[in-house]
CSV table of C-alpha atoms and ligand atoms in Angstrom, one decimal:
chain,number,residue,atom,x,y,z
M,1,UNK,CA,18.1,-16.5,9.2
M,2,UNK,CA,21.4,-15.8,9.5
M,3,UNK,CA,22.2,-14.1,6.3
M,4,UNK,CA,19.3,-11.5,7.1
M,5,UNK,CA,20.8,-11.4,10.6
M,6,UNK,CA,23.9,-10.3,9.1
M,7,UNK,CA,22.2,-7.7,6.8
M,8,UNK,CA,20.6,-6.2,9.9
M,9,UNK,CA,23.6,-5.9,11.5
M,10,UNK,CA,25.3,-4.4,8.6
M,11,UNK,CA,22.5,-2.0,7.7
M,12,UNK,CA,22.6,-0.7,11.4
M,13,UNK,CA,26.1,0.0,11.3
M,14,UNK,CA,25.6,2.0,7.8
M,15,UNK,CA,22.7,4.1,9.2
M,16,UNK,CA,24.8,4.7,12.2
M,17,UNK,CA,27.5,6.1,10.0
M,18,UNK,CA,25.6,8.0,7.5
M,19,UNK,CA,23.5,9.7,9.8
M,20,UNK,CA,25.8,10.5,12.7
M,21,UNK,CA,24.0,12.9,15.1
M,22,UNK,CA,21.7,13.9,12.3
M,23,UNK,CA,17.8,13.9,12.7
M,24,UNK,CA,15.8,11.4,10.3
M,25,UNK,CA,12.1,11.7,9.2
M,26,UNK,CA,10.8,8.6,8.0
M,27,UNK,CA,7.2,8.6,6.1
M,28,UNK,CA,4.8,5.4,7.2
M,29,UNK,CA,2.3,4.4,4.6
M,30,UNK,CA,1.0,1.6,6.8
M,31,UNK,CA,2.6,-1.0,4.4
M,32,UNK,CA,5.5,-3.8,5.1
M,33,UNK,CA,8.1,-1.6,3.5
M,34,UNK,CA,8.1,1.4,5.1
M,35,UNK,CA,7.1,-0.1,8.6
M,36,UNK,CA,10.3,-2.4,8.1
M,37,UNK,CA,12.5,0.7,7.0
M,38,UNK,CA,10.9,2.7,10.1
M,39,UNK,CA,11.9,-0.2,12.7
M,40,UNK,CA,15.2,-0.7,11.4
M,41,UNK,CA,16.1,3.0,11.5
M,42,UNK,CA,14.8,3.3,15.1
M,43,UNK,CA,17.0,0.3,16.3
M,44,UNK,CA,20.0,2.1,14.5
M,45,UNK,CA,19.4,5.5,16.0
M,46,UNK,CA,16.4,5.7,18.4
M,47,UNK,CA,15.0,9.1,19.1
M,48,UNK,CA,16.7,10.7,16.3
M,49,UNK,CA,14.0,9.2,14.2
M,50,UNK,CA,10.6,10.6,13.9
M,51,UNK,CA,7.7,8.9,11.9
M,52,UNK,CA,5.3,10.9,10.0
M,53,UNK,CA,1.9,9.1,9.2
M,54,UNK,CA,0.2,10.9,6.5
M,55,UNK,CA,-3.1,9.5,6.8
M,56,UNK,CA,-5.0,10.2,3.2
M,57,UNK,CA,-8.0,8.4,4.0
M,58,UNK,CA,-7.5,5.9,1.3
M,59,UNK,CA,-6.4,2.8,3.4
M,60,UNK,CA,-8.0,-0.6,3.9
M,61,UNK,CA,-10.5,-0.9,6.8
M,62,UNK,CA,-8.9,-0.4,10.1
M,63,UNK,CA,-5.5,0.1,8.7
M,64,UNK,CA,-4.7,3.5,10.0
M,65,UNK,CA,-5.4,3.0,13.6
M,66,UNK,CA,-3.1,-0.5,13.6
M,67,UNK,CA,-0.3,1.6,12.3
M,68,UNK,CA,-0.4,4.3,15.1
M,69,UNK,CA,-0.9,1.6,17.9
M,70,UNK,CA,2.0,-0.5,16.6
M,71,UNK,CA,4.4,2.3,16.2
M,72,UNK,CA,3.7,4.4,19.2
M,73,UNK,CA,2.4,1.8,21.8
M,74,UNK,CA,4.2,-1.5,20.9
M,75,UNK,CA,7.7,0.3,19.6
M,76,UNK,CA,7.5,3.8,21.3
M,77,UNK,CA,8.5,5.3,18.1
M,78,UNK,CA,8.1,9.1,17.6
M,79,UNK,CA,5.0,9.3,15.4
M,80,UNK,CA,3.0,12.5,13.9
M,81,UNK,CA,-0.4,11.0,12.8
M,82,UNK,CA,-1.9,13.6,10.3
M,83,UNK,CA,-5.4,13.1,9.6
M,84,UNK,CA,-5.6,14.7,5.9
M,85,UNK,CA,-8.6,12.6,4.5
M,86,UNK,CA,-10.4,15.9,3.8
M,87,UNK,CA,-7.5,17.5,1.9
M,88,UNK,CA,-7.0,14.5,-0.3
M,89,UNK,CA,-10.5,13.8,-1.2
M,90,UNK,CA,-11.1,17.5,-2.0
M,91,UNK,CA,-8.2,17.5,-4.2
M,92,UNK,CA,-9.4,14.1,-5.8
M,93,UNK,CA,-12.9,15.6,-6.5
M,94,UNK,CA,-13.4,15.6,-10.7
M,95,UNK,CA,-10.1,14.1,-11.3
M,96,UNK,CA,-10.6,10.7,-13.5
M,97,UNK,CA,-7.4,10.2,-15.3
M,98,UNK,CA,-5.3,7.6,-13.5
M,99,UNK,CA,-2.1,9.5,-14.1
M,100,UNK,CA,-3.6,12.8,-12.7
M,101,UNK,CA,-4.9,11.0,-9.6
M,102,UNK,CA,-1.5,9.6,-8.8
M,103,UNK,CA,0.3,12.6,-9.4
M,104,UNK,CA,-2.1,14.6,-7.2
M,105,UNK,CA,-1.7,12.1,-4.5
M,106,UNK,CA,2.0,12.0,-4.8
M,107,UNK,CA,2.4,15.9,-4.9
M,108,UNK,CA,-0.2,16.3,-2.0
M,109,UNK,CA,1.8,13.6,0.2
M,110,UNK,CA,4.9,15.7,-0.2
M,111,UNK,CA,3.2,18.8,0.5
M,112,UNK,CA,1.7,17.7,3.9
M,113,UNK,CA,4.7,15.9,4.5
M,114,UNK,CA,7.0,19.1,4.2
M,115,UNK,CA,4.6,20.7,6.4
M,116,UNK,CA,4.8,18.4,9.3
M,117,UNK,CA,8.4,18.1,8.8
M,118,UNK,CA,8.6,22.0,9.4
M,119,UNK,CA,6.6,21.8,12.3
M,120,UNK,CA,8.9,19.6,14.1
M,121,UNK,CA,11.8,21.8,13.1
M,122,UNK,CA,13.1,19.8,9.9
M,123,UNK,CA,15.5,16.8,9.7
M,124,UNK,CA,18.5,16.0,7.8
M,125,UNK,CA,17.4,12.9,6.4
M,126,UNK,CA,14.4,11.5,4.6
M,127,UNK,CA,13.9,7.5,5.1
M,128,UNK,CA,12.1,5.5,2.6
M,129,UNK,CA,11.1,2.2,2.2
M,130,UNK,CA,12.1,1.9,-1.4
M,131,UNK,CA,12.9,-1.7,-2.8
M,132,UNK,CA,14.6,-3.1,-5.5
M,133,UNK,CA,12.0,-3.3,-7.8
M,134,UNK,CA,10.8,0.3,-7.1
M,135,UNK,CA,14.3,1.3,-8.2
M,136,UNK,CA,13.8,-0.6,-11.4
M,137,UNK,CA,10.2,0.0,-12.6
M,138,UNK,CA,10.3,3.6,-12.1
M,139,UNK,CA,13.2,4.1,-14.5
M,140,UNK,CA,11.8,1.5,-17.2
M,141,UNK,CA,9.6,-1.6,-17.8
M,142,UNK,CA,10.5,-4.8,-19.8
M,143,UNK,CA,7.9,-3.4,-22.3
M,144,UNK,CA,10.4,-1.0,-23.5
M,145,UNK,CA,13.2,1.6,-22.2
M,146,UNK,CA,12.4,4.8,-20.5
M,147,UNK,CA,8.3,4.3,-20.7
M,148,UNK,CA,6.5,5.4,-17.4
M,149,UNK,CA,3.8,2.8,-16.8
M,150,UNK,CA,2.9,4.6,-13.6
M,151,UNK,CA,4.1,7.2,-11.5
M,152,UNK,CA,5.1,5.7,-8.1
M,153,UNK,CA,4.7,8.3,-5.7
M,154,UNK,CA,7.3,6.6,-3.3
M,155,UNK,CA,10.5,7.1,-5.3
M,156,UNK,CA,12.0,9.9,-7.0
M,157,UNK,CA,9.5,12.2,-6.3
M,158,UNK,CA,10.8,14.3,-3.8
M,159,UNK,CA,11.5,17.8,-4.6
M,160,UNK,CA,15.2,18.9,-3.7
M,161,UNK,CA,14.0,22.1,-1.8
M,162,UNK,CA,13.4,19.7,1.0
M,163,UNK,CA,16.9,19.7,1.2
M,164,UNK,CA,17.5,16.2,3.1
M,165,UNK,CA,19.6,13.2,2.3
M,166,UNK,CA,17.7,10.1,1.3
M,167,UNK,CA,18.1,7.0,3.9
M,168,UNK,CA,17.1,3.9,1.9
M,169,UNK,CA,18.1,0.8,3.7
M,170,UNK,CA,15.7,-1.4,1.5
M,171,UNK,CA,16.9,-0.8,-1.8
M,172,UNK,CA,18.7,-4.0,-2.4
M,173,UNK,CA,16.0,-5.9,-1.4
M,174,UNK,CA,13.0,-7.6,-2.8
M,175,UNK,CA,9.6,-8.0,-1.1
M,176,UNK,CA,10.3,-11.6,-0.1
M,177,UNK,CA,13.6,-10.6,1.7
M,178,UNK,CA,11.9,-7.6,3.6
M,179,UNK,CA,9.5,-9.8,4.7
M,180,UNK,CA,12.2,-12.1,6.4
M,181,UNK,CA,14.1,-8.7,7.8
M,182,UNK,CA,10.5,-7.8,9.4
M,183,UNK,CA,10.3,-11.0,11.3
M,184,UNK,CA,14.0,-10.9,12.0
M,185,UNK,CA,13.1,-7.3,13.5
M,186,UNK,CA,10.1,-8.8,15.5
M,187,UNK,CA,7.3,-7.2,13.6
M,188,UNK,CA,4.2,-8.9,14.1
M,189,UNK,CA,3.0,-11.3,11.4
M,190,UNK,CA,0.0,-9.3,10.6
M,191,UNK,CA,2.1,-6.6,9.5
M,192,UNK,CA,4.8,-8.6,8.0
M,193,UNK,CA,2.7,-11.1,6.2
M,194,UNK,CA,0.6,-8.4,4.8
M,195,UNK,CA,-0.4,-7.8,1.2
M,196,UNK,CA,1.5,-5.0,-0.7
M,197,UNK,CA,-0.4,-2.0,-0.6
M,198,UNK,CA,0.2,0.9,-3.1
M,199,UNK,CA,1.2,4.5,-1.8
M,200,UNK,CA,-1.7,6.1,-3.8
M,201,UNK,CA,-4.1,3.5,-1.8
M,202,UNK,CA,-7.8,3.0,-2.6
M,203,UNK,CA,-7.6,5.9,-5.4
M,204,UNK,CA,-6.2,3.7,-8.0
M,205,UNK,CA,-9.0,0.8,-7.2
M,206,UNK,CA,-11.7,3.1,-7.8
M,207,UNK,CA,-11.5,3.9,-11.4
M,208,UNK,CA,-13.2,7.1,-12.3
M,209,UNK,CA,-13.7,9.7,-9.7
M,210,UNK,CA,-12.7,9.2,-6.0
M,211,UNK,CA,-15.5,10.0,-3.3
M,212,UNK,CA,-15.6,9.3,0.6
M,213,UNK,CA,-18.8,7.2,-0.3
M,214,UNK,CA,-16.9,5.2,-2.8
M,215,UNK,CA,-14.1,4.5,-0.5
M,216,UNK,CA,-16.5,3.6,2.3
M,217,UNK,CA,-18.1,0.8,-0.3
M,218,UNK,CA,-14.6,-0.3,-1.5
M,219,UNK,CA,-13.3,-0.8,2.0
M,220,UNK,CA,-16.2,-3.0,2.9
M,221,UNK,CA,-16.4,-5.0,0.1
M,222,UNK,CA,-12.5,-5.8,0.3
M,223,UNK,CA,-12.6,-6.5,3.9
M,224,UNK,CA,-15.2,-9.3,3.1
M,225,UNK,CA,-13.3,-10.6,0.4
M,226,UNK,CA,-10.1,-10.5,2.7
M,227,UNK,CA,-11.8,-12.2,5.6
M,228,UNK,CA,-12.9,-15.2,3.4
M,229,UNK,CA,-9.4,-15.4,2.1
M,230,UNK,CA,-8.2,-15.7,5.4
M,231,UNK,CA,-11.0,-18.0,6.7
M,232,UNK,CA,-10.0,-20.5,3.6
M,233,UNK,CA,-6.4,-20.3,4.9
M,234,UNK,CA,-5.4,-18.9,1.3
M,235,UNK,CA,-3.8,-15.3,2.6
M,236,UNK,CA,-0.3,-16.4,2.4
M,237,UNK,CA,-0.5,-18.3,-0.6
M,238,UNK,CA,-1.5,-15.1,-2.7
M,239,UNK,CA,0.7,-12.1,-3.4
M,240,UNK,CA,-2.0,-9.4,-3.3
M,241,UNK,CA,-5.7,-10.1,-3.3
M,242,UNK,CA,-8.1,-6.9,-3.3
M,243,UNK,CA,-11.4,-5.6,-4.5
M,244,UNK,CA,-11.8,-2.8,-7.3
M,245,UNK,CA,-14.9,-0.6,-7.4
M,246,UNK,CA,-15.8,-0.1,-10.9
M,247,UNK,CA,-17.4,3.2,-12.2
M,248,UNK,CA,-20.3,1.3,-13.9
M,249,UNK,CA,-23.8,0.3,-12.9
M,250,UNK,CA,-25.7,-2.3,-13.7
M,251,UNK,CA,-29.2,-3.7,-13.4
M,252,UNK,CA,-30.1,-6.7,-10.9
M,253,UNK,CA,-32.8,-7.9,-8.9
M,254,UNK,CA,-32.9,-8.4,-5.1
M,255,UNK,CA,-36.1,-10.1,-3.6
M,256,UNK,CA,-38.6,-8.5,-6.0
M,257,UNK,CA,-37.1,-5.2,-6.5
M,258,UNK,CA,-35.0,-3.7,-9.0
M,259,UNK,CA,-31.4,-2.6,-8.2
M,260,UNK,CA,-29.1,-0.5,-10.3
M,261,UNK,CA,-25.7,-0.4,-8.3
M,262,UNK,CA,-22.1,-0.7,-9.0
M,263,UNK,CA,-19.7,-3.6,-10.1
M,264,UNK,CA,-17.2,-4.8,-7.9
M,265,UNK,CA,-14.0,-6.7,-9.6
M,266,UNK,CA,-12.1,-9.0,-7.4
M,267,UNK,CA,-8.2,-9.4,-8.2
M,268,UNK,CA,-5.7,-12.2,-6.6
M,269,UNK,CA,-2.4,-12.6,-8.2
M,270,UNK,CA,0.6,-14.8,-7.4
M,271,UNK,CA,4.1,-13.1,-7.9
M,272,UNK,CA,7.4,-13.0,-6.3
M,273,UNK,CA,8.3,-9.3,-7.0
M,274,UNK,CA,5.3,-7.5,-8.6
M,275,UNK,CA,7.1,-7.3,-11.5
M,276,UNK,CA,5.2,-10.2,-13.3
M,277,UNK,CA,2.2,-12.1,-12.1
M,278,UNK,CA,-0.3,-14.8,-12.5
M,279,UNK,CA,-4.0,-15.0,-11.6
M,280,UNK,CA,-4.8,-17.1,-8.4
M,281,UNK,CA,-7.1,-20.0,-9.6
M,282,UNK,CA,-9.7,-19.8,-6.9
M,283,UNK,CA,-12.3,-22.6,-7.1
M,284,UNK,CA,-15.7,-21.6,-8.2
M,285,UNK,CA,-17.4,-22.2,-4.7
M,286,UNK,CA,-15.1,-19.8,-3.3
M,287,UNK,CA,-15.8,-17.1,-5.6
M,288,UNK,CA,-19.5,-17.4,-5.6
M,289,UNK,CA,-19.4,-17.4,-1.8
M,290,UNK,CA,-17.1,-14.0,-1.6
M,291,UNK,CA,-19.9,-12.8,-4.7
M,292,UNK,CA,-22.9,-13.6,-2.2
M,293,UNK,CA,-21.6,-12.0,0.9
M,294,UNK,CA,-20.4,-9.0,-1.0
M,295,UNK,CA,-23.6,-8.3,-2.7
M,296,UNK,CA,-25.6,-9.1,0.6
M,297,UNK,CA,-23.6,-7.1,3.1
M,298,UNK,CA,-22.2,-4.1,1.0
M,299,UNK,CA,-24.8,-1.7,0.1
M,300,UNK,CA,-24.4,-0.2,-3.5
M,301,UNK,CA,-22.8,-3.4,-5.0
M,302,UNK,CA,-25.1,-5.7,-6.9
M,303,UNK,CA,-22.6,-7.4,-9.2
M,304,UNK,CA,-19.2,-9.0,-8.7
M,305,UNK,CA,-17.0,-10.0,-11.4
M,306,UNK,CA,-13.3,-11.9,-11.1
M,307,UNK,CA,-10.2,-10.4,-12.9
M,308,UNK,CA,-8.5,-13.0,-15.1
M,309,UNK,CA,-5.7,-11.1,-16.4
M,310,UNK,CA,-1.9,-12.0,-15.7
M,311,UNK,CA,1.0,-9.4,-15.7
M,312,UNK,CA,1.9,-8.7,-18.5
M,313,UNK,CA,-0.2,-7.8,-20.0
M,314,UNK,CA,-2.2,-6.6,-17.4
M,315,UNK,CA,-0.8,-4.6,-14.6
M,316,UNK,CA,-1.5,-5.6,-10.9
M,317,UNK,CA,-3.5,-2.6,-10.1
M,318,UNK,CA,-6.1,-1.4,-12.4
M,319,UNK,CA,-4.6,2.0,-12.4
O,401,LIG,P1,1.3,-2.7,-11.0
O,401,LIG,O1,0.1,-2.2,-10.8
O,401,LIG,O2,2.3,-1.7,-11.7
O,401,LIG,O3,2.0,-3.0,-9.6
O,401,LIG,O4,1.6,-4.3,-11.6
O,401,LIG,C1,3.0,-3.5,-8.9
O,401,LIG,C2,3.2,-3.5,-7.5
O,401,LIG,O5,3.6,-2.0,-7.1
O,401,LIG,C3,2.4,-1.7,-6.2
O,401,LIG,N1,2.4,-0.3,-6.7
O,401,LIG,C4,2.6,0.8,-5.7
O,401,LIG,N2,3.5,0.7,-4.9
O,401,LIG,N3,3.5,3.0,-4.7
O,401,LIG,C5,3.5,2.0,-4.1
O,401,LIG,O6,4.3,1.9,-3.1
O,401,LIG,C6,2.6,3.0,-5.6
O,401,LIG,O7,2.5,4.3,-6.5
O,401,LIG,C7,2.3,1.6,-6.7
O,401,LIG,N4,1.6,1.6,-7.7
O,401,LIG,C8,1.3,0.0,-7.5
O,401,LIG,C9,1.3,-2.7,-6.7
O,401,LIG,O8,0.3,-2.8,-5.5
O,401,LIG,C10,2.1,-4.1,-6.9
O,401,LIG,O9,2.1,-4.6,-5.7
């Protein structure tokens, strides 16, 4: 794509001009945006960049390992991998309010990040994979001016005490454009084509209290769902698909035993920028196949429902 090739060249020049001989730290989330930002910045300034991956333990199945392998081994980018699962789950204990969960995760993320930044001797710049819709939606929402729908933890949350300037090379881009840029930069398809994943991770897909056990249950259900979506050849036609683990238990029957387990909701939407979305119209056979597999394979879930809500009035994530 020639326009993206041009954008890439322009941004590399911009990054070099902005950063000079300075040092840059970039937080990786495992998502497309921060990955593309990091690779672009690495191309511009090489070893002046250090990536920090704060692994909050709220990632999808196998995702943390993929991030480390890709950045360290494939790209040779300096990467600090911080396993902070205990710290995040510890702080989430007892929290049930969605905004409190988001704020805790956002704040903790910054705290861990700052500690790691200090350990490597600090930096002059902080790089972020902020996109155009993030810029807009964190300021207002089409439903009314200056109403915060959700506190996004990847924008604007950085305390001034960090004393670093921001490098945000993707600020003008929409998601589809970031993907084109990622391909242009040679990022593997499994990364570039990946559905968006929110900064607070699985915590906002587990309404109510988040525990390690519930994260593990959700990870398994989510992996089954995504595997079926890939097998059906539908992954790329969908903007985002994921499972949600509800804080509701219902009665069921397996064999001739009574069960009393959690409900899992499946979400899948189409969208171009995440600001509006329509539900994905799976056929009934697909949904019943996924439902049967999840109930048979994931201990702790005995009922599966499909979320039929567009955005608006729903949001894509449940919290
Ligand atoms: P909602 O749920 O607001 O989500 O309709 C719109 C898009 O944004 C993603 N999302 C987030 N991304 N940090 C992120 O980086 C966040 O805190 C966050 N919250 C929601 C969501 O997955 C969807 O793609």
